[in-house]
Amino acid sequence: MAYKVPDLPYPYDALEPHISEETMRFHHDKHHQAYVDKANAALAGTEWEDVRPKEILTRLNELPDELRDVVRNNAGGQYNHCMFWRSMSPDGGGEPEGKLAHAIKDTFDTFARFKETLTAAALSVFGSGWAWLAFDGKRVFIVTTTNQDNPVSDGLTPLLGLDVWEHAYYLTYENRRPDYIEAFFNVIDWDAVAEGFAEAPRPDVSDILDRPVSISGVQKRYGDVSYDDAKTQAAELKALTGWGPMAKVGTVARAWTALSVTLERHDAATVTDLEPSEVAQMAEELWIIPPARSMV
Ligand SMILES: [Fe+2]
């Protein structure tokens, strides 16, 4: 099944004045089409012709030497641009909400810092390439790639890609890449980015969520622990601090306080609503699962 350039999910002029109609026509109809044509020509008649671009990008080392570069560049061009069109919207801009917003704040502290960091990364790309918000199953962060490489080749989930090839902005912004980057923030479709984040692979922590914990002598599932439960448990353990036979009690009491803070900061009703990586890390600190390394 040959690759195809998908129709834009909005009219060519919909992203004006931030991304011009002329830029979109050239970028989508000419540049993206060229990647697709070259990828199809390279893959036709090979055992790879029915493999999806994303999968090809995770198996580049298996490609025959004579195909690797041309496929890497052009299957990459297809995968990156399909994602790029979907990540923009005439109703875009603003800031993300929900779990994606929390993940961005966990890494960057504020949305403004995230914007600064992505901008700096996009400006740092020498020549042609992309700046990405990516996710490793635990946290979000920013990476850059050259040419049409994609973070998926390094085992990461790309959430948002910013195309900083000159073909993405030169018709309007000429050599003013910073102005184009600023404009891009006005059209980012954060709902689409959040969908990708929700679907990204994460560690399976279902067995950890099912572990029993005792809150004020009442047994519950760790996954059902709420903010109030964590506060209660922290207060009870704090009262026992210094009692000889329970040398670790102060540390564990602080971990229950930390859990209550995390639940509150992430607007999470229970532990189940937290990111799986946090569920696992907090479980270690609470001694619900044995710590990976000694706390001494
Ligand atoms: Fe592009």
CSV table of C-alpha atoms and ligand atoms in Angstrom, one decimal:
chain,number,residue,atom,x,y,z
A,1,MET,CA,0.0,0.0,0.0
A,2,ALA,CA,1.7,3.1,-1.2
A,3,TYR,CA,2.0,6.2,1.0
A,4,LYS,CA,-0.3,9.1,0.3
A,5,VAL,CA,-0.2,12.8,1.4
A,6,PRO,CA,-3.3,13.2,3.5
A,7,ASP,CA,-5.6,16.1,2.9
A,8,LEU,CA,-5.1,19.0,5.4
A,9,PRO,CA,-7.7,18.9,8.2
A,10,TYR,CA,-8.4,22.6,7.5
A,11,PRO,CA,-8.3,24.9,4.4
A,12,TYR,CA,-4.9,26.0,3.1
A,13,ASP,CA,-5.6,29.6,4.4
A,14,ALA,CA,-7.0,28.6,7.8
A,15,LEU,CA,-3.7,29.2,9.7
A,16,GLU,CA,-3.3,32.8,8.3
A,17,PRO,CA,-1.8,35.1,9.4
A,18,HIS,CA,0.6,32.8,11.3
A,19,ILE,CA,1.2,30.3,8.5
A,20,SER,CA,0.4,31.7,5.1
A,21,GLU,CA,-1.7,30.0,2.5
A,22,GLU,CA,1.2,30.1,0.0
A,23,THR,CA,3.5,28.4,2.6
A,24,MET,CA,0.9,25.7,3.2
A,25,ARG,CA,0.4,25.0,-0.5
A,26,PHE,CA,4.1,24.6,-1.2
A,27,HIS,CA,4.8,22.8,2.0
A,28,HIS,CA,1.9,20.3,1.8
A,29,ASP,CA,1.5,19.9,-2.0
A,30,LYS,CA,5.1,20.1,-3.1
A,31,HIS,CA,7.5,19.3,-0.3
A,32,HIS,CA,5.4,16.6,1.5
A,33,GLN,CA,4.4,15.1,-1.9
A,34,ALA,CA,8.0,14.9,-2.9
A,35,TYR,CA,8.8,12.8,0.3
A,36,VAL,CA,5.9,10.5,-0.4
A,37,ASP,CA,6.9,10.0,-4.1
A,38,LYS,CA,10.5,9.3,-3.2
A,39,ALA,CA,9.5,6.9,-0.4
A,40,ASN,CA,7.1,5.0,-2.7
A,41,ALA,CA,9.8,4.8,-5.4
A,42,ALA,CA,12.3,3.4,-3.0
A,43,LEU,CA,10.0,0.9,-1.3
A,44,ALA,CA,8.1,-0.4,-4.3
A,45,GLY,CA,8.6,-4.1,-4.9
A,46,THR,CA,10.6,-4.5,-1.6
A,47,GLU,CA,9.4,-6.5,1.4
A,48,TRP,CA,9.1,-3.1,3.2
A,49,GLU,CA,6.4,-1.6,0.9
A,50,ASP,CA,3.5,-2.5,3.3
A,51,VAL,CA,5.3,-1.5,6.5
A,52,ARG,CA,4.0,1.7,8.1
A,53,PRO,CA,6.4,4.7,8.2
A,54,LYS,CA,6.5,4.7,12.0
A,55,GLU,CA,7.5,1.0,12.1
A,56,ILE,CA,10.1,1.6,9.5
A,57,LEU,CA,11.6,4.4,11.6
A,58,THR,CA,12.0,2.0,14.5
A,59,ARG,CA,13.7,-0.6,12.4
A,60,LEU,CA,16.1,1.5,10.3
A,61,ASN,CA,19.0,-0.8,11.1
A,62,GLU,CA,17.2,-3.7,9.4
A,63,LEU,CA,16.9,-1.9,6.1
A,64,PRO,CA,19.3,-3.0,3.3
A,65,ASP,CA,22.2,-0.5,3.1
A,66,GLU,CA,21.3,0.8,-0.3
A,67,LEU,CA,17.7,1.7,0.9
A,68,ARG,CA,18.5,3.0,4.4
A,69,ASP,CA,19.2,6.7,3.7
A,70,VAL,CA,16.6,7.3,1.1
A,71,VAL,CA,13.9,5.5,3.2
A,72,ARG,CA,15.0,7.2,6.5
A,73,ASN,CA,14.7,10.6,4.9
A,74,ASN,CA,11.5,10.1,3.0
A,75,ALA,CA,9.5,7.8,5.2
A,76,GLY,CA,10.6,10.2,7.9
A,77,GLY,CA,9.3,13.1,5.8
A,78,GLN,CA,6.0,11.3,5.5
A,79,TYR,CA,5.6,10.5,9.2
A,80,ASN,CA,6.8,13.9,10.4
A,81,HIS,CA,4.6,15.9,8.1
A,82,CYS,CA,1.4,13.9,8.7
A,83,MET,CA,2.0,14.6,12.4
A,84,PHE,CA,2.8,18.3,11.7
A,85,TRP,CA,-0.5,19.0,9.9
A,86,ARG,CA,-2.5,17.3,12.6
A,87,SER,CA,-0.7,19.3,15.4
A,88,MET,CA,-2.0,22.6,14.1
A,89,SER,CA,-5.4,24.2,14.0
A,90,PRO,CA,-7.0,27.5,13.3
A,91,ASP,CA,-8.5,27.2,16.8
A,92,GLY,CA,-5.0,26.4,18.2
A,93,GLY,CA,-2.7,28.3,20.5
A,94,GLY,CA,-3.0,28.9,24.2
A,95,GLU,CA,-1.8,26.3,26.7
A,96,PRO,CA,-2.6,22.6,27.2
A,97,GLU,CA,-4.9,21.4,29.9
A,98,GLY,CA,-5.2,18.3,32.0
A,99,LYS,CA,-2.6,15.6,32.3
A,100,LEU,CA,-0.4,17.0,29.5
A,101,ALA,CA,-0.3,20.4,31.2
A,102,HIS,CA,0.8,18.6,34.5
A,103,ALA,CA,3.5,16.7,32.7
A,104,ILE,CA,4.8,19.8,31.0
A,105,LYS,CA,4.9,21.6,34.4
A,106,ASP,CA,6.6,18.6,36.1
A,107,THR,CA,9.5,19.0,33.6
A,108,PHE,CA,9.6,22.7,32.9
A,109,ASP,CA,7.9,24.2,35.9
A,110,THR,CA,5.8,26.6,33.9
A,111,PHE,CA,4.4,26.8,30.4
A,112,ALA,CA,6.5,29.9,29.7
A,113,ARG,CA,9.7,27.9,30.5
A,114,PHE,CA,8.5,25.1,28.2
A,115,LYS,CA,7.9,27.7,25.4
A,116,GLU,CA,11.3,29.2,26.0
A,117,THR,CA,13.0,25.8,25.9
A,118,LEU,CA,11.3,24.6,22.8
A,119,THR,CA,12.1,28.0,21.1
A,120,ALA,CA,15.8,27.8,22.1
A,121,ALA,CA,15.9,24.2,20.8
A,122,ALA,CA,14.3,25.1,17.5
A,123,LEU,CA,16.7,27.9,17.1
A,124,SER,CA,19.7,25.7,17.8
A,125,VAL,CA,18.9,23.3,14.9
A,126,PHE,CA,21.7,24.0,12.5
A,127,GLY,CA,20.4,23.7,8.9
A,128,SER,CA,17.3,21.5,8.4
A,129,GLY,CA,15.5,19.6,11.2
A,130,TRP,CA,12.9,19.5,13.8
A,131,ALA,CA,12.4,20.4,17.5
A,132,TRP,CA,10.2,18.0,19.4
A,133,LEU,CA,8.3,17.6,22.6
A,134,ALA,CA,8.8,13.9,23.3
A,135,PHE,CA,7.8,11.4,26.0
A,136,ASP,CA,9.7,8.4,27.3
A,137,GLY,CA,6.9,6.8,29.3
A,138,LYS,CA,7.9,8.7,32.4
A,139,ARG,CA,8.4,12.3,31.6
A,140,VAL,CA,8.2,14.8,28.7
A,141,PHE,CA,11.2,16.6,27.4
A,142,ILE,CA,12.6,18.4,24.3
A,143,VAL,CA,14.8,16.9,21.7
A,144,THR,CA,16.0,18.0,18.3
A,145,THR,CA,16.6,15.9,15.2
A,146,THR,CA,18.3,16.7,11.9
A,147,ASN,CA,16.9,16.3,8.4
A,148,GLN,CA,13.7,14.1,8.7
A,149,ASP,CA,14.8,12.0,11.7
A,150,ASN,CA,12.1,11.4,14.3
A,151,PRO,CA,12.5,10.6,18.0
A,152,VAL,CA,10.6,7.4,17.5
A,153,SER,CA,13.8,5.9,16.2
A,154,ASP,CA,15.3,6.4,19.7
A,155,GLY,CA,12.3,4.6,21.4
A,156,LEU,CA,10.6,7.9,22.3
A,157,THR,CA,7.0,9.0,21.6
A,158,PRO,CA,7.0,12.3,19.7
A,159,LEU,CA,4.1,14.5,20.9
A,160,LEU,CA,4.7,17.7,19.0
A,161,GLY,CA,7.1,18.4,16.2
A,162,LEU,CA,8.2,21.8,15.0
A,163,ASP,CA,9.4,21.8,11.4
A,164,VAL,CA,12.3,24.2,11.1
A,165,TRP,CA,13.3,23.4,7.6
A,166,GLU,CA,13.4,26.7,5.6
A,167,HIS,CA,10.6,25.4,3.4
A,168,ALA,CA,8.3,25.7,6.5
A,169,TYR,CA,8.7,29.4,6.8
A,170,TYR,CA,10.9,31.1,4.2
A,171,LEU,CA,8.1,32.4,1.9
A,172,THR,CA,6.6,34.5,4.8
A,173,TYR,CA,9.4,34.9,7.3
A,174,GLU,CA,12.5,34.7,5.0
A,175,ASN,CA,15.4,34.1,7.4
A,176,ARG,CA,13.5,35.1,10.5
A,177,ARG,CA,13.1,31.7,12.1
A,178,PRO,CA,12.3,33.2,15.6
A,179,ASP,CA,9.3,35.0,14.1
A,180,TYR,CA,8.0,31.7,12.6
A,181,ILE,CA,8.5,29.8,15.9
A,182,GLU,CA,6.6,32.5,17.8
A,183,ALA,CA,3.8,32.2,15.1
A,184,PHE,CA,3.7,28.4,15.4
A,185,PHE,CA,2.7,28.7,19.1
A,186,ASN,CA,-0.5,30.5,17.9
A,187,VAL,CA,-1.6,27.5,15.9
A,188,ILE,CA,-0.6,24.5,18.1
A,189,ASP,CA,-3.6,22.2,18.5
A,190,TRP,CA,-3.1,21.2,22.1
A,191,ASP,CA,-6.1,18.9,22.1
A,192,ALA,CA,-4.4,16.9,19.3
A,193,VAL,CA,-1.1,16.9,21.2
A,194,ALA,CA,-2.9,15.7,24.4
A,195,GLU,CA,-4.5,12.8,22.4
A,196,GLY,CA,-1.1,11.6,21.4
A,197,PHE,CA,0.1,11.9,25.0
A,198,ALA,CA,-2.9,9.9,26.3
A,199,GLU,CA,-2.2,7.1,23.8
A,200,ALA,CA,1.6,7.0,24.3
A,201,PRO,CA,2.9,3.7,25.8
A,202,ARG,CA,3.5,3.7,29.5
A,203,PRO,CA,4.7,1.2,32.1
A,204,ASP,CA,2.1,-1.3,33.3
A,205,VAL,CA,1.6,-0.6,37.0
A,206,SER,CA,-1.7,-2.5,37.5
A,207,ASP,CA,-0.1,-4.9,40.0
A,208,ILE,CA,1.2,-2.0,42.0
A,209,LEU,CA,-2.2,-0.3,42.1
A,210,ASP,CA,-3.7,-3.5,43.5
A,211,ARG,CA,-1.3,-3.7,46.4
A,212,PRO,CA,-3.0,-3.3,49.8
A,213,VAL,CA,-2.2,-0.4,52.1
A,214,SER,CA,-3.6,0.3,55.6
A,215,ILE,CA,-5.0,3.8,56.2
A,216,SER,CA,-6.0,4.3,59.9
A,217,GLY,CA,-6.2,0.5,60.3
A,218,VAL,CA,-8.5,0.2,57.3
A,219,GLN,CA,-7.2,-1.8,54.3
A,220,LYS,CA,-7.6,-0.3,50.8
A,221,ARG,CA,-6.0,-0.7,47.4
A,222,TYR,CA,-3.1,1.6,46.9
A,223,GLY,CA,-4.8,2.7,43.6
A,224,ASP,CA,-7.8,3.9,45.6
A,225,VAL,CA,-5.8,6.1,48.0
A,226,SER,CA,-7.0,9.7,48.0
A,227,TYR,CA,-5.6,13.0,49.1
A,228,ASP,CA,-7.4,12.8,52.4
A,229,ASP,CA,-6.1,9.2,52.9
A,230,ALA,CA,-2.5,10.3,52.3
A,231,LYS,CA,-2.8,13.3,54.7
A,232,THR,CA,-4.3,11.0,57.4
A,233,GLN,CA,-1.5,8.4,57.0
A,234,ALA,CA,1.2,11.1,57.0
A,235,ALA,CA,-0.2,12.6,60.3
A,236,GLU,CA,-0.4,9.2,62.0
A,237,LEU,CA,3.1,8.2,61.0
A,238,LYS,CA,4.5,11.5,62.0
A,239,ALA,CA,3.2,11.0,65.5
A,240,LEU,CA,5.2,7.8,65.7
A,241,THR,CA,8.5,9.4,64.5
A,242,GLY,CA,11.4,8.7,66.8
A,243,TRP,CA,9.9,5.5,68.1
A,244,GLY,CA,12.9,3.2,68.1
A,245,PRO,CA,11.6,0.0,66.4
A,246,MET,CA,10.4,2.0,63.4
A,247,ALA,CA,13.5,3.7,62.3
A,248,LYS,CA,12.2,4.6,58.8
A,249,VAL,CA,8.9,6.0,60.0
A,250,GLY,CA,9.9,9.6,59.5
A,251,THR,CA,11.0,9.0,55.9
A,252,VAL,CA,7.8,7.1,55.1
A,253,ALA,CA,5.7,9.8,56.8
A,254,ARG,CA,7.3,12.4,54.5
A,255,ALA,CA,6.6,10.2,51.5
A,256,TRP,CA,2.9,10.1,52.4
A,257,THR,CA,3.0,13.9,52.6
A,258,ALA,CA,4.7,14.0,49.2
A,259,LEU,CA,2.0,11.7,47.9
A,260,SER,CA,-0.7,14.1,49.1
A,261,VAL,CA,1.1,17.1,47.5
A,262,THR,CA,1.4,15.1,44.2
A,263,LEU,CA,-2.3,14.2,44.2
A,264,GLU,CA,-3.3,17.8,44.8
A,265,ARG,CA,-0.9,19.2,42.2
A,266,HIS,CA,-2.2,16.9,39.5
A,267,ASP,CA,-5.9,17.3,40.4
A,268,ALA,CA,-5.9,13.5,40.9
A,269,ALA,CA,-8.8,12.0,42.9
A,270,THR,CA,-6.8,8.9,43.6
A,271,VAL,CA,-3.4,7.3,43.0
A,272,THR,CA,-4.9,5.6,39.9
A,273,ASP,CA,-5.2,9.0,38.2
A,274,LEU,CA,-1.4,9.7,38.5
A,275,GLU,CA,1.1,8.9,35.7
A,276,PRO,CA,2.2,5.2,36.0
A,277,SER,CA,5.8,6.3,36.5
A,278,GLU,CA,4.7,8.3,39.6
A,279,VAL,CA,2.6,5.5,40.9
A,280,ALA,CA,5.7,3.2,40.8
A,281,GLN,CA,8.1,5.8,42.2
A,282,MET,CA,5.8,6.8,45.1
A,283,ALA,CA,5.1,3.1,45.9
A,284,GLU,CA,8.8,2.6,46.5
A,285,GLU,CA,9.1,5.7,48.7
A,286,LEU,CA,6.0,4.5,50.7
A,287,TRP,CA,7.5,1.0,51.0
A,288,ILE,CA,4.5,-0.4,49.3
A,289,ILE,CA,7.0,-2.1,47.0
A,290,PRO,CA,10.5,-2.7,48.1
A,291,PRO,CA,12.8,0.2,47.1
A,292,ALA,CA,15.1,-0.5,44.2
A,293,ARG,CA,18.1,0.7,46.3
A,294,SER,CA,18.8,1.2,49.9
A,295,MET,CA,17.5,4.4,51.4
A,296,VAL,CA,20.3,4.5,54.0
B,1,FE,FE,8.5,20.3,6.2
